[in-house]
CSV table of C-alpha atoms and ligand atoms in Angstrom, one decimal:
chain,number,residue,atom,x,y,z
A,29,UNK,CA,0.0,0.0,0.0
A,30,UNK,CA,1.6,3.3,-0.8
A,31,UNK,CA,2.7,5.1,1.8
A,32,UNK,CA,0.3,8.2,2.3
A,33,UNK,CA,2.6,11.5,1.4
A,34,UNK,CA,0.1,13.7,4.0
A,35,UNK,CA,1.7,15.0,6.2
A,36,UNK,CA,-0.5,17.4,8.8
A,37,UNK,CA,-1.1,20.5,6.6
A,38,UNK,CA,0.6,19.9,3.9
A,39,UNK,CA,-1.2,19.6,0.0
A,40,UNK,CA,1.4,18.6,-2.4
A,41,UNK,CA,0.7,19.8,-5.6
A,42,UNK,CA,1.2,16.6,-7.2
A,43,UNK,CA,-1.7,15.3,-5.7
A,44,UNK,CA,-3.5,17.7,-8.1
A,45,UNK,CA,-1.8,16.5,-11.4
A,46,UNK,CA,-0.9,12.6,-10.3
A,47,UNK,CA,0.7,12.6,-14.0
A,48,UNK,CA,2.9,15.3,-13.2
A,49,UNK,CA,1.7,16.9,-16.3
A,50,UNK,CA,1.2,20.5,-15.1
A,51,UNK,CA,-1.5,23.1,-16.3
A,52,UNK,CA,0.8,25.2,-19.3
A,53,UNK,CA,0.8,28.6,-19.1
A,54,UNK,CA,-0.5,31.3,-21.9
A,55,UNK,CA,0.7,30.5,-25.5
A,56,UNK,CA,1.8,33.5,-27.6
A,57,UNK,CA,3.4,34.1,-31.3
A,58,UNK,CA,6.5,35.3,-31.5
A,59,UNK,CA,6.6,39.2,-32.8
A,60,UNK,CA,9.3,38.6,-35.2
A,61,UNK,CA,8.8,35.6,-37.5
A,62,UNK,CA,12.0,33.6,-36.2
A,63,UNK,CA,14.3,33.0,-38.6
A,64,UNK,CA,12.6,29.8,-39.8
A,65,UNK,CA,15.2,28.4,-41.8
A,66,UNK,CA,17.4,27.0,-39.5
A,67,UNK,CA,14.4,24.5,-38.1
A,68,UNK,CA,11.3,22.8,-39.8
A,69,UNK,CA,8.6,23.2,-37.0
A,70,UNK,CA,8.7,19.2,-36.8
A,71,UNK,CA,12.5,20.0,-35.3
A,72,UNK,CA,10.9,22.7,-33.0
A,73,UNK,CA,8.8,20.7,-31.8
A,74,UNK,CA,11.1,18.0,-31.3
A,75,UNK,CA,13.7,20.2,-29.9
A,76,UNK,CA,11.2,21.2,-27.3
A,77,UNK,CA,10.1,17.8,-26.3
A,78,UNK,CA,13.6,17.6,-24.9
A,79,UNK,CA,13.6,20.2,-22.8
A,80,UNK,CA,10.1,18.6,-21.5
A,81,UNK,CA,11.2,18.1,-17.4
A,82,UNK,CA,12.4,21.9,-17.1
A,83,UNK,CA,9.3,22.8,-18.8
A,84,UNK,CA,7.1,20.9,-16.4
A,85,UNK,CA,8.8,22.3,-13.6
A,86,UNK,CA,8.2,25.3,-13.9
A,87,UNK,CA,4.5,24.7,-15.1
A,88,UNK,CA,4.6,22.8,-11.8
A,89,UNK,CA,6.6,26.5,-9.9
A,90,UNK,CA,4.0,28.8,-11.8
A,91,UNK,CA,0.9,26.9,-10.8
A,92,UNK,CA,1.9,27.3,-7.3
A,93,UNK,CA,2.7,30.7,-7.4
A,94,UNK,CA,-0.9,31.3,-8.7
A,95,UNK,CA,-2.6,29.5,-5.7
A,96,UNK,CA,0.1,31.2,-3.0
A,97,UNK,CA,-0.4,34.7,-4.9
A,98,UNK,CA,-4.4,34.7,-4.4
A,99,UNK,CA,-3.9,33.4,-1.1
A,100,UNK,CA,-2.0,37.4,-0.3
A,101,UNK,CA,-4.6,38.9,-2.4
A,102,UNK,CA,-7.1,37.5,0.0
A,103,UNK,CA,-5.8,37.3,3.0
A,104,UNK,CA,-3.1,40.4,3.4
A,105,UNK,CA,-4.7,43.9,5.6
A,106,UNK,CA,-4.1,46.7,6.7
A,107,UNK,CA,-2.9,46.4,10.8
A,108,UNK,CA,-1.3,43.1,10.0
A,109,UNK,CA,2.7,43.3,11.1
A,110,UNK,CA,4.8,42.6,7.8
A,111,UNK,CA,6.3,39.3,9.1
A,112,UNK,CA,3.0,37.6,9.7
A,113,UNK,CA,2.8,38.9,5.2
A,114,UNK,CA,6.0,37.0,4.9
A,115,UNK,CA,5.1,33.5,7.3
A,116,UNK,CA,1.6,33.6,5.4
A,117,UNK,CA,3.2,33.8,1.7
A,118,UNK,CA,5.9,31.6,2.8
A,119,UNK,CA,4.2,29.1,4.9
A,120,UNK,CA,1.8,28.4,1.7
A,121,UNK,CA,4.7,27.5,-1.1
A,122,UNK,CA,5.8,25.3,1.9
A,123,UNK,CA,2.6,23.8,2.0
A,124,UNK,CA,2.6,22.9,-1.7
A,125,UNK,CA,6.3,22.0,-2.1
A,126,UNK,CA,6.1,19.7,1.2
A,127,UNK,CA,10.2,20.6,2.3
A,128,UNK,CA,11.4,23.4,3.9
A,129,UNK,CA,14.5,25.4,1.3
A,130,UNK,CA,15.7,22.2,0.1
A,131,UNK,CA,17.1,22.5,-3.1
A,132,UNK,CA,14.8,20.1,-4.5
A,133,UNK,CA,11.5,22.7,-4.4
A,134,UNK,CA,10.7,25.7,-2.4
A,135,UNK,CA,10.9,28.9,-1.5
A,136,UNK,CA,13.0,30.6,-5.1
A,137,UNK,CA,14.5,34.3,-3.1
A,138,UNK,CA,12.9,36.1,-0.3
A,139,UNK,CA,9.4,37.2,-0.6
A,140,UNK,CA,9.3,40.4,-1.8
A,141,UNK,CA,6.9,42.9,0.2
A,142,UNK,CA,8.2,46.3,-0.6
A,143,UNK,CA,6.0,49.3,0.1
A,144,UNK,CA,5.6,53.4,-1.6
A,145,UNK,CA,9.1,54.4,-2.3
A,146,UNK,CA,10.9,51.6,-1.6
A,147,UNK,CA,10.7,49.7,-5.1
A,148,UNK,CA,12.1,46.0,-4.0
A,149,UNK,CA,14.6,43.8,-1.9
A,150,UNK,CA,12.7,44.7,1.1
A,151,UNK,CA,11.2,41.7,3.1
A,152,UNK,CA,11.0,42.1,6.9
A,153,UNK,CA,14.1,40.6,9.3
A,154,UNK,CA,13.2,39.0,12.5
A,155,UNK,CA,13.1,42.0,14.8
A,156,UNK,CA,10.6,44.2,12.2
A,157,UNK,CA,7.6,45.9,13.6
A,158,UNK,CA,6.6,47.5,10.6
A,159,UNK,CA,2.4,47.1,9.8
A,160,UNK,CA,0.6,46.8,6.4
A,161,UNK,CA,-1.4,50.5,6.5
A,162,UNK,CA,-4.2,51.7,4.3
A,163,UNK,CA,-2.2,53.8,2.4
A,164,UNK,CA,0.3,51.3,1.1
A,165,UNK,CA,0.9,50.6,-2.2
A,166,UNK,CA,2.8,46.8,-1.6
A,167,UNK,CA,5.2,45.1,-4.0
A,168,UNK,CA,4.5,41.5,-3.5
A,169,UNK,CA,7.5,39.4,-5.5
A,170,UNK,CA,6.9,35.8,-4.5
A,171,UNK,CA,9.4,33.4,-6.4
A,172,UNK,CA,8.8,29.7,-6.4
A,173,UNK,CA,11.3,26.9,-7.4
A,174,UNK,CA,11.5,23.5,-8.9
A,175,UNK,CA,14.5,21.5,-9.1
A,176,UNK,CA,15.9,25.1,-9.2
A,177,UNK,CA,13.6,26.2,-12.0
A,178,UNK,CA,12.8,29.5,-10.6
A,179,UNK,CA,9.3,31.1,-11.5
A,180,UNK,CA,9.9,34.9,-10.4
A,181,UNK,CA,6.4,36.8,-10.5
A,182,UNK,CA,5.5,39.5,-8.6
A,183,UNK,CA,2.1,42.1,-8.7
A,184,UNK,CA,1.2,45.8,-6.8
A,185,UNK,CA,-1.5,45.2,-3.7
A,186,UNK,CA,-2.8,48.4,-3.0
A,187,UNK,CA,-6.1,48.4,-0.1
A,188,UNK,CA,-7.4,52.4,-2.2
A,189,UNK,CA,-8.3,52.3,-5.7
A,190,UNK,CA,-7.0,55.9,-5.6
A,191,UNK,CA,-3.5,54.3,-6.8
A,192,UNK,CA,-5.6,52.4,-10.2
A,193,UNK,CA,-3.8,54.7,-12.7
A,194,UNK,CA,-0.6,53.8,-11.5
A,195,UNK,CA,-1.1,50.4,-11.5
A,196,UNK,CA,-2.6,50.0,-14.7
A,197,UNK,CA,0.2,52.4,-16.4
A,198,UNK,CA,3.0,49.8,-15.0
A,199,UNK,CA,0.3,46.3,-15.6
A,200,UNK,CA,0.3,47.7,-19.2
A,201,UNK,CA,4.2,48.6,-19.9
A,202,UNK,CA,4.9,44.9,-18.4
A,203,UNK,CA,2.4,43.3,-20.5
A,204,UNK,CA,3.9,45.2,-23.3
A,205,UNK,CA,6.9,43.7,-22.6
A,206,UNK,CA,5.8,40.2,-22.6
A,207,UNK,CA,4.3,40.9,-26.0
A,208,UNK,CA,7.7,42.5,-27.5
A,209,UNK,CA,9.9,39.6,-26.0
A,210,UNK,CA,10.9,36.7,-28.0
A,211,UNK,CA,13.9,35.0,-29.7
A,212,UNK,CA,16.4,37.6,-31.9
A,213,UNK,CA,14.6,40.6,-30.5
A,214,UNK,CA,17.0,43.2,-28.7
A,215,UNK,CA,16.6,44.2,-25.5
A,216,UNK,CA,16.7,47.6,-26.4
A,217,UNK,CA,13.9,47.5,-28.2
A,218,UNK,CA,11.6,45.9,-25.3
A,219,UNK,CA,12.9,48.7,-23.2
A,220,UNK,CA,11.7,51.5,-25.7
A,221,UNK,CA,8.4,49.7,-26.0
A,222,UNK,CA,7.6,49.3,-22.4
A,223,UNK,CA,9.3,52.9,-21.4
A,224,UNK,CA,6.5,53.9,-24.4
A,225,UNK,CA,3.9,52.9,-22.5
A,226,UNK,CA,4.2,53.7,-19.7
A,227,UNK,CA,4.9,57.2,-19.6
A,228,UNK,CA,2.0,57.7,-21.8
A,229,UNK,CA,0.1,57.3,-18.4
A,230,UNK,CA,-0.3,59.9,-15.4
A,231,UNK,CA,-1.4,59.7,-11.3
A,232,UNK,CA,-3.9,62.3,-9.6
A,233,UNK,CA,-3.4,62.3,-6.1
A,234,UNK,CA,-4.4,64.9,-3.9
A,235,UNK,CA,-4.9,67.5,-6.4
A,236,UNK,CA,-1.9,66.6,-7.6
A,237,UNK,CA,-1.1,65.1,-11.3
A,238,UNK,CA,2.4,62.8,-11.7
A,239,UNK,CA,4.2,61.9,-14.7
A,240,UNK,CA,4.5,57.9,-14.6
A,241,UNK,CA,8.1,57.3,-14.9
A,242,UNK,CA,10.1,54.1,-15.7
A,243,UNK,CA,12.5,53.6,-13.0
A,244,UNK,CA,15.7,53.3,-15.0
A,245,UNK,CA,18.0,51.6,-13.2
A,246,UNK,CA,15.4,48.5,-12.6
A,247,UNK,CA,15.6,45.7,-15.2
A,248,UNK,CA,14.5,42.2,-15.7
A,249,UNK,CA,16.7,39.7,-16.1
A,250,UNK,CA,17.2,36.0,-17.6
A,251,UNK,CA,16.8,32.8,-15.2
A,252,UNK,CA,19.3,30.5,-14.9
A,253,UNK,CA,19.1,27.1,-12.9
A,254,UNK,CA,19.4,28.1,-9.2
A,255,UNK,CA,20.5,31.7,-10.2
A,256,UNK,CA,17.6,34.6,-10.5
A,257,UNK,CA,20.2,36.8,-12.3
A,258,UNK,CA,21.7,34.5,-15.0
A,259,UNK,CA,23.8,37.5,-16.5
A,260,UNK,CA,21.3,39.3,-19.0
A,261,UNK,CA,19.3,42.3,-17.9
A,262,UNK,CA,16.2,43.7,-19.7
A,263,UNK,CA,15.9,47.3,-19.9
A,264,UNK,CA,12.5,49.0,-19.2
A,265,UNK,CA,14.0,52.0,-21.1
A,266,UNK,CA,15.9,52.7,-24.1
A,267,UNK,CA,19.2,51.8,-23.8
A,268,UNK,CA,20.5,51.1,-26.4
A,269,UNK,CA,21.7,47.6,-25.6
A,270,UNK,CA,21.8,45.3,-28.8
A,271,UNK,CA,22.0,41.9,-27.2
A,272,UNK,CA,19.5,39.5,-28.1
A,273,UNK,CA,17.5,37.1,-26.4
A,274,UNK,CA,17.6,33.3,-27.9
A,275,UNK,CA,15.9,30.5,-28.0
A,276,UNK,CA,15.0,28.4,-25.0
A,277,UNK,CA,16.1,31.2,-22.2
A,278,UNK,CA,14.1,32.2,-19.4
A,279,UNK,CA,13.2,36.0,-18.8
A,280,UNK,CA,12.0,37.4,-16.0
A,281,UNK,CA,10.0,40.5,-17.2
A,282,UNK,CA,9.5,43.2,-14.8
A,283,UNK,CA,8.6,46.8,-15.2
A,284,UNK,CA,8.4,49.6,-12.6
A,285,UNK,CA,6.5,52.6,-12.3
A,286,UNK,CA,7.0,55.9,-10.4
A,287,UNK,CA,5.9,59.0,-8.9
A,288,UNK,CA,9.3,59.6,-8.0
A,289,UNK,CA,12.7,60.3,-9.9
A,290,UNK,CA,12.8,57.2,-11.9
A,291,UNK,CA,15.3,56.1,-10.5
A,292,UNK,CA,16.5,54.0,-7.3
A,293,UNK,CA,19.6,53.7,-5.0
A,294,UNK,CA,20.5,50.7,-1.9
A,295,UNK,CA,19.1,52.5,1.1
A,296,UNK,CA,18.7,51.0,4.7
A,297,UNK,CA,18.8,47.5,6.6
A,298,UNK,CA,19.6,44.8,4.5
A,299,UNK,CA,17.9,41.8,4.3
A,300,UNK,CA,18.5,39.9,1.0
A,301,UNK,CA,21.2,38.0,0.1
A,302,UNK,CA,22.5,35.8,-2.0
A,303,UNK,CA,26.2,33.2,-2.4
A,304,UNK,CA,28.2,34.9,-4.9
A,305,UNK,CA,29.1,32.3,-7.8
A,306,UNK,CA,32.8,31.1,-8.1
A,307,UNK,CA,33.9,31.7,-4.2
A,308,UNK,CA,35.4,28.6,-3.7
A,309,UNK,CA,38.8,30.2,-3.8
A,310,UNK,CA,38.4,33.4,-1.8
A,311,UNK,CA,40.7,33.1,1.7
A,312,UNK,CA,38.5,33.5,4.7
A,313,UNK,CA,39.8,34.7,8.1
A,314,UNK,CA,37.3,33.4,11.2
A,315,UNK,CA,36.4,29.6,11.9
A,316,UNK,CA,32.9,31.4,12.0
A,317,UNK,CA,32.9,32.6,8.2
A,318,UNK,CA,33.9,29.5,7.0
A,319,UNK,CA,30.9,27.5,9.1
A,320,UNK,CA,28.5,29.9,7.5
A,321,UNK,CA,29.5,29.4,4.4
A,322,UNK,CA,29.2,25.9,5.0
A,323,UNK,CA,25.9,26.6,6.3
A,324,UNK,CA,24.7,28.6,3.2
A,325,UNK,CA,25.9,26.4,0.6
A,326,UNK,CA,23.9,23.8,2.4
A,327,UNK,CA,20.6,25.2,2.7
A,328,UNK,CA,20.6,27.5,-0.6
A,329,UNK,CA,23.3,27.1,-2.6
A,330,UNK,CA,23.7,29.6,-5.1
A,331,UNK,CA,19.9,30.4,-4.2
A,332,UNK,CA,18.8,34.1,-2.7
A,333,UNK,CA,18.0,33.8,1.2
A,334,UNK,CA,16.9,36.2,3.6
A,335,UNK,CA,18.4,36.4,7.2
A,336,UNK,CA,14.5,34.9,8.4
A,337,UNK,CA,15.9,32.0,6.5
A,338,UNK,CA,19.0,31.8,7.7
A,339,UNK,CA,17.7,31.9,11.5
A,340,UNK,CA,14.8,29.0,10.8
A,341,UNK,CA,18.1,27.1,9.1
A,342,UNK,CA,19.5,27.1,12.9
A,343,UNK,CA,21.6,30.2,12.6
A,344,UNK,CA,21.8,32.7,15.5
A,345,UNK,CA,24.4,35.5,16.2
A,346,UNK,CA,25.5,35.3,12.5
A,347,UNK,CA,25.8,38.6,11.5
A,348,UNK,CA,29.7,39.5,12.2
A,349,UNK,CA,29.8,36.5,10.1
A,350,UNK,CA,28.0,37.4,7.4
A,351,UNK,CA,29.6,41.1,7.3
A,352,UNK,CA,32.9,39.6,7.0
A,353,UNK,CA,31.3,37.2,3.6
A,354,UNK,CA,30.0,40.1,2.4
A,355,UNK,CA,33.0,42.2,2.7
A,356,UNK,CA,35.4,39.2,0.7
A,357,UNK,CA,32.8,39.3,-1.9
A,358,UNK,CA,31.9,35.6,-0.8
A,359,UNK,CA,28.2,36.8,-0.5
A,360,UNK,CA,26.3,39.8,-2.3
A,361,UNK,CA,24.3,42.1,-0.5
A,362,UNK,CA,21.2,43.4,-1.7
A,363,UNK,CA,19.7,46.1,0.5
A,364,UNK,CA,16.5,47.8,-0.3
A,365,UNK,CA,16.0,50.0,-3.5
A,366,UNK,CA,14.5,53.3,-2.8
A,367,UNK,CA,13.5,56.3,-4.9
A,368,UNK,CA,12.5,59.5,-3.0
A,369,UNK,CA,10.5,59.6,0.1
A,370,UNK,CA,7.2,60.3,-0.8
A,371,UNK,CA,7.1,58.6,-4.1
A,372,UNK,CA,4.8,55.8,-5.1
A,373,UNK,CA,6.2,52.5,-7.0
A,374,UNK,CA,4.2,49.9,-8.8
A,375,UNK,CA,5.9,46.4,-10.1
A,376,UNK,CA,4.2,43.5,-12.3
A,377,UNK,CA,6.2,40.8,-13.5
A,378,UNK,CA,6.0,37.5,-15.0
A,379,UNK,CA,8.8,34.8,-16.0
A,380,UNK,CA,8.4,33.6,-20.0
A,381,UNK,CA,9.9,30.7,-21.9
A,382,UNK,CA,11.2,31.1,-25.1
A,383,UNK,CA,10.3,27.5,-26.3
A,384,UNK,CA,11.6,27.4,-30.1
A,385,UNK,CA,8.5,27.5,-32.0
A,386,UNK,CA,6.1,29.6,-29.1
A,387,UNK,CA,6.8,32.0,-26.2
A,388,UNK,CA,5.0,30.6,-22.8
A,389,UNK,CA,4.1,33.2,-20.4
A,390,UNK,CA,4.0,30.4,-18.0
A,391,UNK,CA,3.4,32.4,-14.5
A,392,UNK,CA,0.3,33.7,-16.4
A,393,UNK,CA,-3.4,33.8,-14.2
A,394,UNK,CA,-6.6,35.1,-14.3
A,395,UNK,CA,-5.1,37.7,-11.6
A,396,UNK,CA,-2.7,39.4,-14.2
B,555,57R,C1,18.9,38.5,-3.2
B,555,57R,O1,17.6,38.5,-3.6
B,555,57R,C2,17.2,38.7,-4.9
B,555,57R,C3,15.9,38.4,-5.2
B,555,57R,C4,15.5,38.7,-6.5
B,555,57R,C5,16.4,39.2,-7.5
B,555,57R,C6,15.9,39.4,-8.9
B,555,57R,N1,16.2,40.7,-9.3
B,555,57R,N2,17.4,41.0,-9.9
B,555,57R,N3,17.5,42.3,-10.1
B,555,57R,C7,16.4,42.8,-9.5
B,555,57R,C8,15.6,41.8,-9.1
B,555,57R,C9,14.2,42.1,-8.5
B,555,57R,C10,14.2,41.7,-7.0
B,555,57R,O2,13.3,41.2,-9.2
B,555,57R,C11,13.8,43.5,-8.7
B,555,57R,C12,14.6,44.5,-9.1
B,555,57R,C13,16.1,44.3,-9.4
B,555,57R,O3,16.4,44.9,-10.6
B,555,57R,C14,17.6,45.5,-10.8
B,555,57R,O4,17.9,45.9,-11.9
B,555,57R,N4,18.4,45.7,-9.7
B,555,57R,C15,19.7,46.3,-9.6
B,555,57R,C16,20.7,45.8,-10.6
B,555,57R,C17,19.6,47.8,-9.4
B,555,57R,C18,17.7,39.5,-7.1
B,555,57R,C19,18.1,39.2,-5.8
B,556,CO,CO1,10.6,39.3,-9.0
């Protein structure tokens, strides 16, 4: 008889789709007719069928970011503390991936839960006191992984639809983006498109109108097993970057919208981190350093972590630690992004596939 896999609480997904064929996401053409005469659609397809297990895992990722993200939509208020955001969000890809940050499935980087000015990297450390308010116009960047397939999408909570012109200005430049990405396109040219968009758009508040800007210095970026920045970044302006994007990469596309200056510097306590790649040669002075790095490689690898994670891994009194890591360029810190005080920030984002014959927007719901 098999053993029951149901455990107290805990739904795994697969329970849902016993054939571990998971629900695809939304289909779309290509914008530029790929250069067809390399492949016969026959060898597209073909090509594809190879690639089938990455594709079902992050079918498998994205179908479980839908479920986690309506759970936030629902659930998430005004006078609730930020960490009980976090253990909510978290606590429900847990429930679905049935481990805790293994490195089979779980948790991809540190839920994202940045508010107003601050544009992302913010997720609340252990001692936070900060509440969800009316007022707030939330971030929520959840990123769910599957044998290190990491789905990466994130959309703007606000609790007054006095924000709705701000959010549909940046919902439209990222959907714009998803429409101008595929295989041979330049980056460039997504950023003019989505940087077209959304300034076309404008905020009244308080008898007050705002330009939507881009924020400039805030891209999207290709996925790379166990890696959220695999190297290339997608613009949301001009910029006059030529590189292309090819065939069977993962993007994450992301836009940002602002009130503000359009653009965003590291500001205040850090939370995010993430194992720098190729470290394994870098002298470290303290017994302490070293254990941690043990520690990290363990429980995330080359995965981003937040120092919640790192305190439910078993780690306390770490942080002298993890200054010196950071310090040797062992670990990368990534402290919160902030235009200026006062400004409102708006994010949607979703990851694609760039499957040979079809582009897969595969984090796609009925949400956004
Ligand atoms: C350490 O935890 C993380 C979590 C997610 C990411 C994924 N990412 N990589 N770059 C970015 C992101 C975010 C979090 O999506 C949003 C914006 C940011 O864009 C950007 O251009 N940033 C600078 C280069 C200025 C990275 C690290
Ligand atoms: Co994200």
């Amino acid at each position: 008889k098999k053993k029951s896999n149901k455990k107290k609480g805990i739904v795994y997904i697969n329970n849902s789709y016993p054939d571990n064929v998971f629900p695809e996401g939304e289909w779309m053409e290509y914008p530029l007719e790929v250069n067809s005469y390399r492949t016969t659609d026959e060898e597209k397809r073909y090509l594809d069928r190879q690639q089938n297990n990455r594709w079902q895992d992050f079918r498998k990722g994205a179908e479980i970011h839908r479920r986690v993200r309506a759970k936030a939509r629902q659930n998430i208020r005004p006078g609730m503390l930020m960490l009980e955001a976090a253990d909510l969000i978290e606590n429900s890809v847990r429930k679905y991936t049935g481990n805790d940050h293994t490195l089979k499935q779980g948790i991809g980087f540190p839920t994202g839960l940045s508010v107003n000015h601050i544009a992302a990297h913010y997720t609340p450390n252990s001692t936070d006191k900060q509440i969800v308010k009316q007022d707030d116009v939330m971030k929520i960047d959840i990123g769910v992984h599957v044998n290190g397939r990491i789905v990466d999408s994130a959309f703007t909570l606000t609790f007054d639809d006095k924000y709705d012109s701000l959010l549909t200005a940046v919902r439209e430049a990222t959907y714009t983006g998803v429409k101008e990405a595929g295989i041979d396109v330049r980056l460039n040219d997504i950023g003019a498109a989505v940087q077209e968009v959304m300034e076309s758009y404008e905020m009244e508040l308080n008898g007050k109108t705002y330009p939507i800007k881009c924020i400039r210095n805030l891209n999207g970026h290709n996925i790379g097993d166990y890696v959220i920045h695999s190297g290339k970044t997608v613009p949301i302006v001009a910029n006059g970057d030529m590189t292309k994007m090819e065939e069977g990469e993962t993007f994450a596309i992301e836009t940002f919208g602002t009130t503000g200056n359009g653009y965003v510097i590291g500001q205040g306590e850090c939370s995010h981190y993430a194992l720098n790649q190729d470290i394994d040669n870098i002298p470290l002075s303290t017994q302490s350093a070293k254990n941690l790095v043990k520690s990290i490689k363990s429980n995330f690898g080359t995965l981003p972590w937040c120092r919640r994670y790192l305190e439910r891994a078993g780690e306390s009194n770490y942080l002298l630690a993890l200054n010196q890591l950071v310090r040797a360029g062992v670990v990368e810190d990534y402290p919160p992004l902030v235009d200026v005080a006062g400004s409102y920030t708006a994010q949607f984002e979703h990851t694609i596939l760039l499957h040979p014959h079809m582009k897969e927007v595969v984090s796609k719901g009925d949400d956004f």
